[in-house]
Every structure is written in structure tokens, then in C-alpha cells.
């Protein structure tokens, strides 16, 4: 009887140790099985479930694999302390990259109606304003939803160009 109990105990302990742990930047820990790491996402199953789930690598600090104990660092946390940190803000272009992040608000960045920027410098100025708006809210990520540029007298009647970028700000 003792041997049977000891065997059951060992089997149950080994099954617990095979659970992978996904540590997210927001402090949350996910217990499950990592199925694969794609370029920007992690596909996993929650412990005891069969459905596949996806989380953005941007939301994950590290993975500790239960079977081997190996620790895999995924991404460093981006800390935004205000508008001055706008250069740290990352623009994401695919909805899959926001999985596991928290939506904050819609934002936009644009150049003025009267400006004499070339298309490229106007685009950079609009991007900077978009990033500054996200940084002011403490958000390290933007899912870009629109990118529009108008050029010449037909765009604003003044001969300049205007760049408008829209997005949604996200944080951990």
C-alpha cells in the first residue's frame, strides 16, 4: 500500500513539474504548455485545457519550461514615464501583436494644415506626434489603424502636404 501511494505521489509530482510558466510584464503568470514561439507571438494551452491561445511576445517577460527548468527571456519591459520617453514607444502593425496587452485609448498624430515638409519628413513628424500622445498616457505600444498623406494644392489648398496617423494606445 505504501509503495502504491509513493508511486502515485511521484507520478503526480512529475506531471506538475511539466507545466510551463509564462511570466507576463503585468505581473500575471500563466500555467500551461507552450506549443510554439512564432516571430511575434507565443502559442500555448492553459493547463488542463485543449484550446490553443496566443499572447504577444511584447506582453511576456520570460518562459520557464517545466520539463527542463530552462528559462527563456522573451522581451524586456518598456517603461514609459511620460511624453519625454516617446522614442521608446513601439508601433505595431498587426492585431496579433497586441494579444495580452490592455487597450487604453485612440490617438492621432498629424502635421499642420500649412507646412512645407516633404512627404517623408511630414510622415516622421506625424509619427512623432502619435508616439508622444501614447507616451503622455504611459503607453509603450500603438496599434496603427490609419496612415494617410495628402500632397500639394489639392490636399489643403495651400500647396503643402499633410500627414495623419491614427492608432490605439496599449499598455501591459
CSV table of C-alpha atoms in Angstrom, one decimal:
chain,number,residue,atom,x,y,z
A,1,UNK,CA,0.0,0.0,0.0
A,2,UNK,CA,2.8,2.4,0.9
A,3,UNK,CA,4.6,1.6,-2.4
A,4,UNK,CA,1.3,2.4,-4.3
A,5,UNK,CA,0.9,5.7,-2.5
A,6,UNK,CA,4.5,6.6,-3.1
A,7,UNK,CA,4.2,5.8,-6.8
A,8,UNK,CA,1.1,7.9,-7.2
A,9,UNK,CA,2.8,10.8,-5.4
A,10,UNK,CA,5.8,10.6,-7.7
A,11,UNK,CA,3.6,10.5,-10.8
A,12,UNK,CA,1.5,13.5,-9.7
A,13,UNK,CA,4.6,15.5,-8.8
A,14,UNK,CA,6.2,14.8,-12.2
A,15,UNK,CA,3.1,15.9,-14.0
A,16,UNK,CA,3.1,19.2,-12.1
A,17,UNK,CA,6.7,19.9,-12.9
A,18,UNK,CA,6.0,19.6,-16.6
A,19,UNK,CA,3.8,22.7,-16.6
A,20,UNK,CA,5.4,25.7,-18.4
A,21,UNK,CA,5.1,29.1,-16.7
A,22,UNK,CA,4.7,32.2,-18.8
A,23,UNK,CA,5.5,35.3,-16.9
A,24,UNK,CA,3.9,38.5,-18.3
A,25,UNK,CA,5.1,42.0,-17.8
A,26,UNK,CA,1.9,43.0,-16.0
A,27,UNK,CA,2.7,40.5,-13.1
A,28,UNK,CA,0.4,37.8,-14.3
A,29,UNK,CA,1.7,34.2,-14.5
A,30,UNK,CA,0.1,31.7,-16.9
A,31,UNK,CA,0.4,27.9,-16.2
A,32,UNK,CA,0.2,25.8,-19.3
A,33,UNK,CA,2.1,24.2,-22.2
A,34,UNK,CA,4.0,26.3,-24.7
A,35,UNK,CA,3.3,24.8,-28.1
A,36,UNK,CA,5.4,27.1,-30.2
A,37,UNK,CA,7.1,30.5,-30.4
A,38,UNK,CA,6.4,32.5,-33.6
A,39,UNK,CA,8.1,35.7,-34.6
A,40,UNK,CA,5.9,38.0,-32.6
A,41,UNK,CA,3.6,35.6,-30.7
A,42,UNK,CA,3.6,32.6,-28.3
A,43,UNK,CA,1.0,29.8,-28.8
A,44,UNK,CA,0.1,27.9,-25.7
A,45,UNK,CA,-2.5,25.8,-23.9
A,46,UNK,CA,-3.7,26.6,-20.4
A,47,UNK,CA,-3.1,23.7,-18.0
A,48,UNK,CA,-5.9,21.2,-18.3
A,49,UNK,CA,-7.4,22.7,-21.5
A,50,UNK,CA,-7.2,21.8,-25.1
A,51,UNK,CA,-7.8,25.1,-26.8
A,52,UNK,CA,-4.8,26.9,-28.3
A,53,UNK,CA,-4.3,30.5,-27.1
A,54,UNK,CA,-2.0,33.3,-28.4
A,55,UNK,CA,-0.2,36.0,-26.5
A,56,UNK,CA,2.1,38.7,-27.9
A,57,UNK,CA,5.8,38.4,-27.1
A,58,UNK,CA,5.6,42.1,-26.2
A,59,UNK,CA,3.4,41.1,-23.2
A,60,UNK,CA,5.8,38.4,-22.0
A,61,UNK,CA,8.9,38.7,-19.9
A,62,UNK,CA,10.0,35.1,-19.8
A,63,UNK,CA,9.0,31.4,-20.0
A,64,UNK,CA,10.2,28.8,-17.5
A,65,UNK,CA,9.8,25.3,-19.1
A,66,UNK,CA,8.5,22.8,-16.6
A,67,UNK,CA,10.1,19.7,-18.1
A,68,UNK,CA,13.7,21.0,-18.1
A,69,UNK,CA,13.6,24.1,-15.9
A,70,UNK,CA,15.1,26.2,-18.7
A,71,UNK,CA,14.4,29.9,-18.6
A,72,UNK,CA,13.9,31.7,-21.9
A,73,UNK,CA,13.9,35.5,-21.8
A,74,UNK,CA,11.4,36.9,-24.3
A,75,UNK,CA,11.2,40.7,-24.1
A,76,UNK,CA,12.4,43.5,-21.8
A,77,UNK,CA,9.6,45.6,-20.3
A,78,UNK,CA,9.4,49.0,-21.9
A,79,UNK,CA,8.9,51.7,-19.2
A,80,UNK,CA,7.3,54.9,-20.2
A,81,UNK,CA,7.5,57.7,-17.6
A,82,UNK,CA,5.9,60.5,-19.7
A,83,UNK,CA,6.0,62.3,-23.0
A,84,UNK,CA,9.7,62.6,-22.9
A,85,UNK,CA,10.0,58.8,-23.4
A,86,UNK,CA,8.2,59.0,-26.8
A,87,UNK,CA,11.1,57.4,-28.6
A,88,UNK,CA,10.6,54.1,-26.7
A,89,UNK,CA,7.1,53.7,-28.0
A,90,UNK,CA,6.7,50.8,-30.4
A,91,UNK,CA,4.2,51.0,-33.4
A,92,UNK,CA,2.6,47.6,-34.0
A,93,UNK,CA,1.0,46.8,-37.4
A,94,UNK,CA,-0.8,43.6,-36.7
A,95,UNK,CA,-3.6,42.8,-34.3
A,96,UNK,CA,-1.9,39.6,-33.2
A,97,UNK,CA,0.9,41.6,-31.7
A,98,UNK,CA,-1.5,43.2,-29.1
A,99,UNK,CA,-2.8,40.0,-27.6
A,100,UNK,CA,-2.3,40.2,-23.9
A,101,UNK,CA,-2.0,44.0,-23.8
A,102,UNK,CA,-4.6,46.4,-22.4
A,103,UNK,CA,-6.3,48.9,-24.7
A,104,UNK,CA,-6.2,52.5,-23.3
A,105,UNK,CA,-7.4,55.0,-25.9
A,106,UNK,CA,-7.5,56.1,-29.5
A,107,UNK,CA,-4.8,58.6,-30.5
A,108,UNK,CA,-3.7,60.5,-33.6
A,109,UNK,CA,-0.7,62.4,-34.8
A,110,UNK,CA,-0.7,64.9,-37.7
A,111,UNK,CA,1.2,67.7,-39.3
A,112,UNK,CA,-0.4,71.1,-39.5
A,113,UNK,CA,-2.5,72.3,-42.5
A,114,UNK,CA,0.2,74.7,-43.5
A,115,UNK,CA,3.5,73.1,-43.7
A,116,UNK,CA,6.2,72.6,-46.2
A,117,UNK,CA,7.5,69.2,-45.3
A,118,UNK,CA,8.4,66.7,-47.9
A,119,UNK,CA,6.3,63.6,-47.7
A,120,UNK,CA,9.0,61.8,-45.7
A,121,UNK,CA,9.6,64.5,-43.1
A,122,UNK,CA,5.8,65.1,-42.7
A,123,UNK,CA,5.4,61.4,-42.1
A,124,UNK,CA,8.1,61.4,-39.5
A,125,UNK,CA,6.6,64.4,-37.7
A,126,UNK,CA,3.1,62.8,-37.6
A,127,UNK,CA,4.7,59.6,-36.3
A,128,UNK,CA,6.5,61.5,-33.6
A,129,UNK,CA,3.3,63.2,-32.5
A,130,UNK,CA,1.5,59.9,-32.4
A,131,UNK,CA,4.2,58.4,-30.2
A,132,UNK,CA,4.2,61.5,-28.0
A,133,UNK,CA,0.4,61.1,-27.5
A,134,UNK,CA,0.9,57.4,-26.4
A,135,UNK,CA,3.9,58.3,-24.1
A,136,UNK,CA,1.8,61.0,-22.4
A,137,UNK,CA,-0.6,58.3,-21.4
A,138,UNK,CA,2.2,55.9,-20.3
A,139,UNK,CA,1.6,53.5,-23.2
A,140,UNK,CA,4.6,51.8,-24.7
A,141,UNK,CA,2.6,50.4,-27.7
A,142,UNK,CA,0.4,51.7,-30.6
A,143,UNK,CA,-1.6,49.6,-32.9
A,144,UNK,CA,-1.6,51.8,-36.0
A,145,UNK,CA,-5.1,51.9,-37.6
A,146,UNK,CA,-4.6,54.6,-40.3
A,147,UNK,CA,-1.8,56.3,-42.2
A,148,UNK,CA,-2.8,59.0,-44.7
A,149,UNK,CA,-0.8,61.6,-46.5
A,150,UNK,CA,-2.0,64.3,-48.8
A,151,UNK,CA,0.2,66.3,-51.1
A,152,UNK,CA,0.0,69.6,-53.0
A,153,UNK,CA,-2.6,72.2,-53.5
A,154,UNK,CA,-5.4,69.6,-53.8
A,155,UNK,CA,-4.8,68.4,-50.3
A,156,UNK,CA,-5.2,71.5,-48.2
A,157,UNK,CA,-5.4,74.3,-50.8
A,158,UNK,CA,-2.2,75.8,-49.6
A,159,UNK,CA,0.4,73.9,-51.6
A,160,UNK,CA,1.8,71.9,-48.6
A,161,UNK,CA,1.4,68.4,-47.6
A,162,UNK,CA,-0.3,66.8,-44.5
A,163,UNK,CA,0.3,63.5,-42.9
A,164,UNK,CA,-2.2,61.9,-40.5
A,165,UNK,CA,-1.6,58.8,-38.5
A,166,UNK,CA,-4.2,57.2,-36.2
A,167,UNK,CA,-3.8,54.4,-33.7
A,168,UNK,CA,-4.9,52.8,-30.4
A,169,UNK,CA,-2.6,53.1,-27.4
A,170,UNK,CA,-1.9,49.9,-25.4
A,171,UNK,CA,-0.1,49.1,-22.2
A,172,UNK,CA,0.8,46.0,-20.1
